[in-house]
PDB file of C-alpha atoms in Angstrom:
ATOM      1  CA  MET A   1     -18.250 -28.418 -12.082  1.00  0.00           C
ATOM      2  CA  GLU A   2     -20.194 -31.472 -13.340  1.00  0.00           C
ATOM      3  CA  THR A   3     -19.044 -33.332 -16.463  1.00  0.00           C
ATOM      4  CA  LYS A   4     -21.001 -35.409 -18.927  1.00  0.00           C
ATOM      5  CA  GLU A   5     -20.554 -39.178 -18.916  1.00  0.00           C
ATOM      6  CA  GLY A   6     -17.490 -40.205 -20.888  1.00  0.00           C
ATOM      7  CA  GLU A   7     -15.899 -36.752 -20.678  1.00  0.00           C
ATOM      8  CA  LYS A   8     -12.707 -36.161 -18.756  1.00  0.00           C
ATOM      9  CA  PRO A   9     -12.799 -33.409 -16.164  1.00  0.00           C
ATOM     10  CA  ILE A  10     -10.880 -30.317 -17.195  1.00  0.00           C
ATOM     11  CA  LYS A  11      -7.866 -29.737 -14.986  1.00  0.00           C
ATOM     12  CA  ARG A  12      -7.001 -26.139 -14.318  1.00  0.00           C
ATOM     13  CA  LYS A  13      -3.318 -25.325 -14.769  1.00  0.00           C
ATOM     14  CA  TYR A  14      -1.655 -23.368 -12.027  1.00  0.00           C
ATOM     15  CA  ARG A  15       0.978 -21.499 -13.979  1.00  0.00           C
ATOM     16  CA  GLY A  16       2.825 -19.968 -11.049  1.00  0.00           C
ATOM     17  CA  MET A  17       3.312 -23.271  -9.262  1.00  0.00           C
ATOM     18  CA  THR A  18       4.212 -25.053 -12.528  1.00  0.00           C
ATOM     19  CA  ARG A  19       6.962 -22.542 -13.238  1.00  0.00           C
ATOM     20  CA  LYS A  20       8.221 -22.730  -9.668  1.00  0.00           C
ATOM     21  CA  HIS A  21       8.458 -26.521  -9.742  1.00  0.00           C
ATOM     22  CA  MET A  22      10.163 -26.442 -13.128  1.00  0.00           C
ATOM     23  CA  ILE A  23      12.765 -23.978 -11.868  1.00  0.00           C
ATOM     24  CA  ILE A  24      13.383 -25.983  -8.686  1.00  0.00           C
ATOM     25  CA  LYS A  25      13.785 -29.148 -10.754  1.00  0.00           C
ATOM     26  CA  ASN A  26      16.337 -27.413 -12.992  1.00  0.00           C
ATOM     27  CA  ARG A  27      18.234 -26.101  -9.962  1.00  0.00           C
ATOM     28  CA  SER A  28      18.528 -29.597  -8.501  1.00  0.00           C
ATOM     29  CA  LYS A  29      20.143 -30.677 -11.765  1.00  0.00           C
ATOM     30  CA  GLY A  30      22.437 -27.666 -11.855  1.00  0.00           C
ATOM     31  CA  VAL A  31      20.658 -26.302 -14.929  1.00  0.00           C
ATOM     32  CA  LYS A  32      20.319 -22.523 -15.267  1.00  0.00           C
ATOM     33  CA  LEU A  33      17.733 -20.888 -17.479  1.00  0.00           C
ATOM     34  CA  PRO A  34      19.419 -18.314 -19.749  1.00  0.00           C
ATOM     35  CA  VAL A  35      17.869 -14.857 -19.684  1.00  0.00           C
ATOM     36  CA  LYS A  36      17.640 -12.836 -22.914  1.00  0.00           C
ATOM     37  CA  TYR A  37      17.760  -9.042 -23.086  1.00  0.00           C
ATOM     38  CA  ASN A  38      16.725  -6.394 -25.578  1.00  0.00           C
ATOM     39  CA  LEU A  39      18.931  -3.463 -26.550  1.00  0.00           C
ATOM     40  CA  ASP A  40      17.757  -1.525 -23.500  1.00  0.00           C
ATOM     41  CA  GLY A  41      18.840  -4.301 -21.137  1.00  0.00           C
ATOM     42  CA  ILE A  42      15.255  -5.400 -20.340  1.00  0.00           C
ATOM     43  CA  PHE A  43      14.374  -9.091 -19.886  1.00  0.00           C
ATOM     44  CA  ILE A  44      12.529 -10.488 -22.914  1.00  0.00           C
ATOM     45  CA  GLY A  45      11.156 -13.775 -24.153  1.00  0.00           C
ATOM     46  CA  GLU A  46       9.879 -16.820 -22.292  1.00  0.00           C
ATOM     47  CA  SER A  47      12.803 -16.750 -19.864  1.00  0.00           C
ATOM     48  CA  ALA A  48      11.705 -13.276 -18.749  1.00  0.00           C
ATOM     49  CA  VAL A  49       8.256 -14.658 -17.893  1.00  0.00           C
ATOM     50  CA  HIS A  50       9.824 -17.416 -15.796  1.00  0.00           C
ATOM     51  CA  LEU A  51      12.189 -14.977 -14.103  1.00  0.00           C
ATOM     52  CA  THR A  52       9.449 -12.482 -13.238  1.00  0.00           C
ATOM     53  CA  SER A  53       7.279 -15.254 -11.821  1.00  0.00           C
ATOM     54  CA  TYR A  54      10.186 -16.585  -9.784  1.00  0.00           C
ATOM     55  CA  LEU A  55      10.971 -13.121  -8.405  1.00  0.00           C
ATOM     56  CA  GLY A  56       7.390 -12.904  -7.159  1.00  0.00           C
ATOM     57  CA  VAL A  57       7.672 -16.288  -5.467  1.00  0.00           C
ATOM     58  CA  LEU A  58      10.918 -15.294  -3.735  1.00  0.00           C
ATOM     59  CA  ALA A  59       9.502 -11.966  -2.552  1.00  0.00           C
ATOM     60  CA  ARG A  60       6.446 -13.635  -1.055  1.00  0.00           C
ATOM     61  CA  THR A  61       8.044 -16.711   0.486  1.00  0.00           C
ATOM     62  CA  MET A  62      11.468 -15.504   1.638  1.00  0.00           C
ATOM     63  CA  VAL A  63      10.816 -11.950   2.883  1.00  0.00           C
ATOM     64  CA  PRO A  64       8.947 -11.819   6.228  1.00  0.00           C
ATOM     65  CA  ILE A  65       5.919  -9.536   6.125  1.00  0.00           C
ATOM     66  CA  ARG A  66       6.998  -8.018   9.435  1.00  0.00           C
ATOM     67  CA  TYR A  67       9.208  -5.639   7.435  1.00  0.00           C
ATOM     68  CA  LYS A  68       7.163  -2.485   6.886  1.00  0.00           C
ATOM     69  CA  THR A  69       8.887  -1.563   3.636  1.00  0.00           C
ATOM     70  CA  TRP A  70      11.240  -3.166   1.131  1.00  0.00           C
ATOM     71  CA  HIS A  71      13.789  -0.506   2.028  1.00  0.00           C
ATOM     72  CA  VAL A  72      14.303  -1.913   5.542  1.00  0.00           C
ATOM     73  CA  VAL A  73      14.803  -5.519   4.401  1.00  0.00           C
ATOM     74  CA  PRO A  74      18.354  -6.422   5.557  1.00  0.00           C
ATOM     75  CA  LYS A  75      21.127  -6.493   2.955  1.00  0.00           C
ATOM     76  CA  GLN A  76      22.012 -10.037   4.022  1.00  0.00           C
ATOM     77  CA  LEU A  77      18.546 -11.231   3.039  1.00  0.00           C
ATOM     78  CA  LYS A  78      18.676  -9.392  -0.276  1.00  0.00           C
ATOM     79  CA  ASP A  79      22.048 -11.029  -0.968  1.00  0.00           C
ATOM     80  CA  LYS A  80      20.459 -14.409  -0.242  1.00  0.00           C
ATOM     81  CA  LEU A  81      17.634 -13.618  -2.659  1.00  0.00           C
ATOM     82  CA  TRP A  82      20.135 -12.693  -5.356  1.00  0.00           C
ATOM     83  CA  ASP A  83      22.034 -15.961  -4.751  1.00  0.00           C
ATOM     84  CA  SER A  84      18.784 -17.877  -5.292  1.00  0.00           C
ATOM     85  CA  ILE A  85      18.220 -16.018  -8.558  1.00  0.00           C
ATOM     86  CA  GLU A  86      21.744 -16.676  -9.829  1.00  0.00           C
ATOM     87  CA  THR A  87      21.415 -20.357  -8.931  1.00  0.00           C
ATOM     88  CA  ALA A  88      18.343 -20.706 -11.138  1.00  0.00           C
ATOM     89  CA  PHE A  89      19.087 -18.264 -13.977  1.00  0.00           C
ATOM     90  CA  SER A  90      22.048 -17.290 -16.109  1.00  0.00           C
ATOM     91  CA  LEU A  91      21.863 -13.503 -16.203  1.00  0.00           C
ATOM     92  CA  ASN A  92      23.980 -10.364 -16.160  1.00  0.00           C
ATOM     93  CA  HIS A  93      25.082  -9.220 -12.703  1.00  0.00           C
ATOM     94  CA  LYS A  94      23.881  -5.724 -13.630  1.00  0.00           C
ATOM     95  CA  SER A  95      20.351  -7.141 -13.572  1.00  0.00           C
ATOM     96  CA  ARG A  96      20.445  -7.246  -9.780  1.00  0.00           C
ATOM     97  CA  ARG A  97      18.984  -3.748  -9.437  1.00  0.00           C
ATOM     98  CA  ASN A  98      16.011  -4.508 -11.714  1.00  0.00           C
ATOM     99  CA  CYS A  99      15.414  -7.801  -9.939  1.00  0.00           C
ATOM    100  CA  MET A 100      15.400  -6.057  -6.561  1.00  0.00           C
ATOM    101  CA  LEU A 101      12.984  -3.393  -7.836  1.00  0.00           C
ATOM    102  CA  THR A 102      10.636  -6.080  -9.149  1.00  0.00           C
ATOM    103  CA  MET A 103      10.764  -8.033  -5.888  1.00  0.00           C
ATOM    104  CA  GLY A 104      10.096  -4.828  -3.964  1.00  0.00           C
ATOM    105  CA  LYS A 105       6.925  -4.249  -5.996  1.00  0.00           C
ATOM    106  CA  CYS A 106       5.856  -7.867  -5.527  1.00  0.00           C
ATOM    107  CA  PHE A 107       6.468  -7.583  -1.772  1.00  0.00           C
ATOM    108  CA  ARG A 108       4.295  -4.454  -1.531  1.00  0.00           C
ATOM    109  CA  SER A 109       1.492  -5.889  -3.674  1.00  0.00           C
ATOM    110  CA  PHE A 110       1.475  -9.119  -1.648  1.00  0.00           C
ATOM    111  CA  LYS A 111       1.116  -7.198   1.607  1.00  0.00           C
ATOM    112  CA  ASN A 112      -1.622  -5.054   0.046  1.00  0.00           C
ATOM    113  CA  LEU A 113      -3.439  -8.214  -1.010  1.00  0.00           C
ATOM    114  CA  LEU A 114      -3.207  -9.673   2.502  1.00  0.00           C
ATOM    115  CA  THR A 115      -4.507  -6.414   3.952  1.00  0.00           C
ATOM    116  CA  VAL A 116      -7.438  -5.973   1.578  1.00  0.00           C
ATOM    117  CA  LYS A 117      -8.541  -9.607   1.386  1.00  0.00           C
ATOM    118  CA  TYR A 118      -7.593 -11.209   4.690  1.00  0.00           C
ATOM    119  CA  ILE A 119      -7.358  -8.473   7.345  1.00  0.00           C
ATOM    120  CA  LEU A 120      -9.648  -5.472   6.837  1.00  0.00           C
ATOM    121  CA  PRO A 121     -12.785  -7.549   6.092  1.00  0.00           C
ATOM    122  CA  PHE A 122     -12.330  -9.341   9.452  1.00  0.00           C
ATOM    123  CA  GLU A 123     -11.366  -6.354  11.563  1.00  0.00           C
ATOM    124  CA  ASP A 124     -14.300  -7.017  13.897  1.00  0.00           C
ATOM    125  CA  GLN A 125     -13.559 -10.738  14.097  1.00  0.00           C
ATOM    126  CA  PRO A 126     -10.193 -10.953  15.892  1.00  0.00           C
ATOM    127  CA  GLU A 127     -10.464 -14.731  16.259  1.00  0.00           C
ATOM    128  CA  LEU A 128     -10.097 -15.060  12.494  1.00  0.00           C
ATOM    129  CA  LEU A 129      -6.936 -12.954  12.519  1.00  0.00           C
ATOM    130  CA  LYS A 130      -4.939 -15.031  14.978  1.00  0.00           C
ATOM    131  CA  ARG A 131      -3.376 -17.213  12.309  1.00  0.00           C
ATOM    132  CA  PRO A 132      -2.218 -16.470   8.747  1.00  0.00           C
ATOM    133  CA  PRO A 133      -4.411 -17.685   5.863  1.00  0.00           C
ATOM    134  CA  ILE A 134      -4.031 -21.431   5.321  1.00  0.00           C
ATOM    135  CA  GLN A 135      -2.985 -20.811   1.712  1.00  0.00           C
ATOM    136  CA  TYR A 136       0.218 -19.185   2.907  1.00  0.00           C
ATOM    137  CA  THR A 137       1.910 -21.848   5.011  1.00  0.00           C
ATOM    138  CA  PHE A 138       5.232 -20.031   4.721  1.00  0.00           C
ATOM    139  CA  ILE A 139       4.033 -17.067   6.832  1.00  0.00           C
ATOM    140  CA  GLU A 140       5.226 -17.435  10.434  1.00  0.00           C
ATOM    141  CA  ASP A 141       2.617 -16.885  13.158  1.00  0.00           C
ATOM    142  CA  GLU A 142       4.758 -14.218  14.831  1.00  0.00           C
ATOM    143  CA  ASP A 143       5.231 -12.317  11.575  1.00  0.00           C
ATOM    144  CA  TRP A 144       1.497 -12.468  10.912  1.00  0.00           C
ATOM    145  CA  THR A 145       0.669 -11.127  14.379  1.00  0.00           C
ATOM    146  CA  ILE A 146       3.053  -8.189  13.907  1.00  0.00           C
ATOM    147  CA  PHE A 147       1.694  -7.495  10.425  1.00  0.00           C
ATOM    148  CA  VAL A 148      -1.956  -7.572  11.514  1.00  0.00           C
ATOM    149  CA  LYS A 149      -1.218  -5.237  14.423  1.00  0.00           C
ATOM    150  CA  ASP A 150       0.436  -2.751  12.085  1.00  0.00           C
ATOM    151  CA  ARG A 151      -2.348  -2.885   9.468  1.00  0.00           C
ATOM    152  CA  LEU A 152      -5.045  -2.332  12.081  1.00  0.00           C
ATOM    153  CA  SER A 153      -3.196   0.500  13.802  1.00  0.00           C
ATOM    154  CA  ASP A 154      -4.730   3.974  13.875  1.00  0.00           C
ATOM    155  CA  ASN A 155      -1.722   5.421  12.048  1.00  0.00           C
ATOM    156  CA  PHE A 156      -2.058   2.989   9.139  1.00  0.00           C
ATOM    157  CA  LYS A 157      -5.812   3.522   8.862  1.00  0.00           C
ATOM    158  CA  MET A 158      -5.368   7.284   8.905  1.00  0.00           C
ATOM    159  CA  VAL A 159      -3.035   7.130   5.923  1.00  0.00           C
ATOM    160  CA  ALA A 160      -4.913   4.381   4.051  1.00  0.00           C
ATOM    161  CA  ASN A 161      -8.326   5.992   4.432  1.00  0.00           C
ATOM    162  CA  GLY A 162      -7.076   9.503   3.750  1.00  0.00           C
ATOM    163  CA  SER A 163      -8.812  10.765   6.886  1.00  0.00           C
ATOM    164  CA  THR A 164      -6.373  13.694   6.923  1.00  0.00           C
ATOM    165  CA  GLU A 165      -5.150  15.716   3.972  1.00  0.00           C
ATOM    166  CA  THR A 166      -1.609  15.181   5.199  1.00  0.00           C
ATOM    167  CA  ILE A 167      -0.180  13.039   7.964  1.00  0.00           C
ATOM    168  CA  ASP A 168      -0.385  15.208  11.061  1.00  0.00           C
ATOM    169  CA  ARG A 169       3.144  16.182  12.067  1.00  0.00           C
ATOM    170  CA  SER A 170       2.446  15.166  15.676  1.00  0.00           C
ATOM    171  CA  ILE A 171       2.210  11.574  14.390  1.00  0.00           C
ATOM    172  CA  LEU A 172       5.529  11.990  12.564  1.00  0.00           C
ATOM    173  CA  TRP A 173       7.130  13.428  15.713  1.00  0.00           C
ATOM    174  CA  LYS A 174       5.823  10.473  17.707  1.00  0.00           C
ATOM    175  CA  LYS A 175       6.915   7.914  15.096  1.00  0.00           C
ATOM    176  CA  ALA A 176      10.429   9.344  14.955  1.00  0.00           C
ATOM    177  CA  ARG A 177      10.853   8.651  18.687  1.00  0.00           C
ATOM    178  CA  GLU A 178       9.385   5.162  18.682  1.00  0.00           C
ATOM    179  CA  LYS A 179      11.814   2.336  19.493  1.00  0.00           C
ATOM    180  CA  LYS A 180      11.928  -1.004  17.691  1.00  0.00           C
ATOM    181  CA  ASP A 181       9.921  -2.618  20.516  1.00  0.00           C
ATOM    182  CA  ASP A 182       7.138   0.004  20.107  1.00  0.00           C
ATOM    183  CA  THR A 183       8.093   1.801  23.349  1.00  0.00           C
ATOM    184  CA  PHE A 184       9.311   5.344  24.056  1.00  0.00           C
ATOM    185  CA  ASP A 185      11.878   6.983  26.342  1.00  0.00           C
ATOM    186  CA  GLU A 186      10.386   8.056  29.657  1.00  0.00           C
ATOM    187  CA  VAL A 187      11.150  11.714  28.974  1.00  0.00           C
ATOM    188  CA  THR A 188       8.909  11.697  25.868  1.00  0.00           C
ATOM    189  CA  ILE A 189       5.986   9.730  27.333  1.00  0.00           C
ATOM    190  CA  PRO A 190       4.115  12.805  28.745  1.00  0.00           C
ATOM    191  CA  VAL A 191       4.210  14.460  25.326  1.00  0.00           C
ATOM    192  CA  ILE A 192       3.179  11.213  23.597  1.00  0.00           C
ATOM    193  CA  GLU A 193       0.206  10.820  25.924  1.00  0.00           C
ATOM    194  CA  LYS A 194      -0.900  14.394  25.267  1.00  0.00           C
ATOM    195  CA  ILE A 195      -0.585  13.898  21.509  1.00  0.00           C
ATOM    196  CA  ASP A 196      -2.743  10.758  21.690  1.00  0.00           C
ATOM    197  CA  LYS A 197      -5.322  12.599  23.771  1.00  0.00           C
ATOM    198  CA  LEU A 198      -5.467  15.575  21.400  1.00  0.00           C
ATOM    199  CA  LEU A 199      -5.652  13.338  18.321  1.00  0.00           C
ATOM    200  CA  LYS A 200      -8.554  11.444  19.868  1.00  0.00           C
ATOM    201  CA  GLU A 201     -10.354  14.697  20.695  1.00  0.00           C
ATOM    202  CA  SER A 202      -9.749  15.908  17.158  1.00  0.00           C
ATOM    203  CA  GLN A 203     -11.343  12.780  15.683  1.00  0.00           C
ATOM    204  CA  GLU A 204     -14.304  12.892  18.090  1.00  0.00           C
ATOM    205  CA  ASN A 205     -15.247  16.552  17.911  1.00  0.00           C
ATOM    206  CA  GLY A 206     -13.809  17.538  14.549  1.00  0.00           C
ATOM    207  CA  ARG A 207     -11.360  19.993  16.032  1.00  0.00           C
ATOM    208  CA  SER A 208      -9.224  21.660  13.381  1.00  0.00           C
ATOM    209  CA  VAL A 209      -5.538  20.802  13.502  1.00  0.00           C
ATOM    210  CA  ASN A 210      -4.435  23.155  10.742  1.00  0.00           C
ATOM    211  CA  GLY A 211      -2.258  26.199  11.141  1.00  0.00           C
ATOM    212  CA  SER A 212       0.752  26.854  13.324  1.00  0.00           C
ATOM    213  CA  ASN A 213      -1.221  26.343  16.544  1.00  0.00           C
ATOM    214  CA  ASP A 214      -1.628  22.624  15.918  1.00  0.00           C
ATOM    215  CA  ILE A 215      -1.529  19.441  18.026  1.00  0.00           C
ATOM    216  CA  LEU A 216       2.259  19.121  18.163  1.00  0.00           C
ATOM    217  CA  MET A 217       2.780  22.672  19.333  1.00  0.00           C
ATOM    218  CA  GLU A 218       0.074  22.334  21.978  1.00  0.00           C
ATOM    219  CA  ALA A 219       1.489  19.001  23.197  1.00  0.00           C
ATOM    220  CA  LEU A 220       5.019  20.415  23.443  1.00  0.00           C
ATOM    221  CA  GLY A 221       3.796  23.623  25.030  1.00  0.00           C
ATOM    222  CA  THR A 222       6.357  25.711  23.147  1.00  0.00           C
ATOM    223  CA  PRO A 223       5.973  28.021  20.124  1.00  0.00           C
ATOM    224  CA  GLU A 224       7.175  27.035  16.659  1.00  0.00           C
ATOM    225  CA  TYR A 225      10.776  27.859  15.797  1.00  0.00           C
ATOM    226  CA  SER A 226      10.966  30.842  13.481  1.00  0.00           C
ATOM    227  CA  GLY A 227      13.183  29.215  10.870  1.00  0.00           C
ATOM    228  CA  ARG A 228      11.861  25.654  10.515  1.00  0.00           C
ATOM    229  CA  VAL A 229       8.951  23.333  11.238  1.00  0.00           C
ATOM    230  CA  ARG A 230       9.416  20.584  13.792  1.00  0.00           C
ATOM    231  CA  ALA A 231       9.011  16.981  12.588  1.00  0.00           C
ATOM    232  CA  LYS A 232       9.125  18.087   8.929  1.00  0.00           C
ATOM    233  CA  GLY A 233      12.861  18.391   8.317  1.00  0.00           C
ATOM    234  CA  LYS A 234      15.195  21.290   7.672  1.00  0.00           C
ATOM    235  CA  HIS A 235      13.793  22.168   4.231  1.00  0.00           C
ATOM    236  CA  TYR A 236      10.395  23.259   5.563  1.00  0.00           C
ATOM    237  CA  THR A 237       9.746  26.793   6.787  1.00  0.00           C
ATOM    238  CA  PRO A 238       6.595  27.711   8.746  1.00  0.00           C
ATOM    239  CA  ARG A 239       5.314  29.755   5.832  1.00  0.00           C
ATOM    240  CA  GLN A 240       5.782  26.868   3.402  1.00  0.00           C
ATOM    241  CA  TYR A 241       4.245  24.210   5.634  1.00  0.00           C
ATOM    242  CA  PHE A 242       1.253  26.157   6.924  1.00  0.00           C
ATOM    243  CA  ASN A 243       0.382  27.667   3.545  1.00  0.00           C
ATOM    244  CA  SER A 244      -3.014  26.416   2.363  1.00  0.00           C
ATOM    245  CA  ALA A 245      -1.987  26.415  -1.310  1.00  0.00           C
ATOM    246  CA  ALA A 246       0.785  23.934  -0.549  1.00  0.00           C
ATOM    247  CA  ASP A 247      -1.740  21.801   1.340  1.00  0.00           C
ATOM    248  CA  SER A 248      -3.904  21.556  -1.765  1.00  0.00           C
ATOM    249  CA  VAL A 249      -0.961  20.221  -3.794  1.00  0.00           C
ATOM    250  CA  VAL A 250      -0.365  17.566  -1.170  1.00  0.00           C
ATOM    251  CA  ARG A 251      -4.039  16.634  -1.168  1.00  0.00           C
ATOM    252  CA  ASP A 252      -4.006  16.238  -4.940  1.00  0.00           C
ATOM    253  CA  PHE A 253      -0.888  14.096  -4.776  1.00  0.00           C
ATOM    254  CA  ILE A 254      -2.345  11.811  -2.103  1.00  0.00           C
ATOM    255  CA  ALA A 255      -5.615  11.477  -4.019  1.00  0.00           C
ATOM    256  CA  ALA A 256      -3.731  10.473  -7.167  1.00  0.00           C
ATOM    257  CA  SER A 257      -1.595   7.985  -5.221  1.00  0.00           C
ATOM    258  CA  LYS A 258      -4.674   6.406  -3.658  1.00  0.00           C
ATOM    259  CA  GLU A 259      -6.317   6.030  -7.066  1.00  0.00           C
ATOM    260  CA  GLU A 260      -3.206   4.354  -8.478  1.00  0.00           C
ATOM    261  CA  GLN A 261      -3.089   1.977  -5.525  1.00  0.00           C
ATOM    262  CA  ARG A 262      -6.792   1.159  -5.918  1.00  0.00           C
ATOM    263  CA  LYS A 263      -6.336   0.310  -9.594  1.00  0.00           C
ATOM    264  CA  PHE A 264      -3.284  -1.816  -8.849  1.00  0.00           C
ATOM    265  CA  GLN A 265      -5.122  -3.784  -6.150  1.00  0.00           C
ATOM    266  CA  ALA A 266      -8.054  -4.345  -8.502  1.00  0.00           C
ATOM    267  CA  GLU A 267      -5.701  -5.693 -11.169  1.00  0.00           C
ATOM    268  CA  VAL A 268      -4.070  -8.072  -8.694  1.00  0.00           C
ATOM    269  CA  LEU A 269      -7.419  -9.428  -7.493  1.00  0.00           C
ATOM    270  CA  ALA A 270      -8.663  -9.785 -11.072  1.00  0.00           C
ATOM    271  CA  LYS A 271      -5.597 -11.806 -12.053  1.00  0.00           C
ATOM    272  CA  LEU A 272      -5.981 -14.031  -9.004  1.00  0.00           C
ATOM    273  CA  SER A 273      -9.629 -14.725  -9.817  1.00  0.00           C
ATOM    274  CA  GLN A 274      -8.653 -15.678 -13.369  1.00  0.00           C
ATOM    275  CA  VAL A 275      -6.017 -18.121 -12.151  1.00  0.00           C
ATOM    276  CA  GLY A 276      -8.488 -19.529  -9.654  1.00  0.00           C
ATOM    277  CA  VAL A 277      -5.942 -20.197  -6.940  1.00  0.00           C
ATOM    278  CA  VAL A 278      -3.727 -18.210  -4.600  1.00  0.00           C
ATOM    279  CA  THR A 279      -0.139 -19.286  -5.234  1.00  0.00           C
ATOM    280  CA  PRO A 280       2.665 -18.537  -2.804  1.00  0.00           C
TER     281      PRO A 280
END
């Protein structure tokens, strides 16, 4: 932006970074910021703003994006996060649960932001996806590669785009048998290959996968057990799972969830555009 002669350029304040630096400076001096609570035990006041901002910074910079969900983040790492919080703030130990919940939300929203802004728009330009965005120097190359692979996978797209009313149970069956290194036991490979083939055919020719004679049953080559539905857990019966009325409830739930996620992503992007910078 141009300025008139004699005027000083306006410097934009980066609130997130300012708070982070202030907290780090206090920590180096052994100073803890006291946290105030209301009668319901909720953080309040200016210290709550600093704490919430700091929780977001920790979630983004200390938790590798290779973890698919907050639930699978190791306890040792969560303990380390809590130690960092207690070093910077004077707060009740009972606040740990709320802090972890907040960091979990920040972790999910950060990964959603990376997906929407830095991965999906460049799906057809793999060269641009080899390295993490330069704004996020704390993201390791290996973690970024794993994250991009997951976000561009067919399974993720199927859920994100809502291309099926429910996640096909053949995908759940396959996922339940997948090892940490993305491989499968030799005995399951023939079934896995048939599932992949049938899923591809279903997407190409619009073959219906509803009803008890679905992809999983065809891939296994055995009829459905009379008392339960494979890959859906012990609480599902064939009548419950294959009932079209139940399917409509699931569809409504997924539609509502997608709308909530869309609104949340829009809010995040709007806030970032107001700040004018992407902070870690």
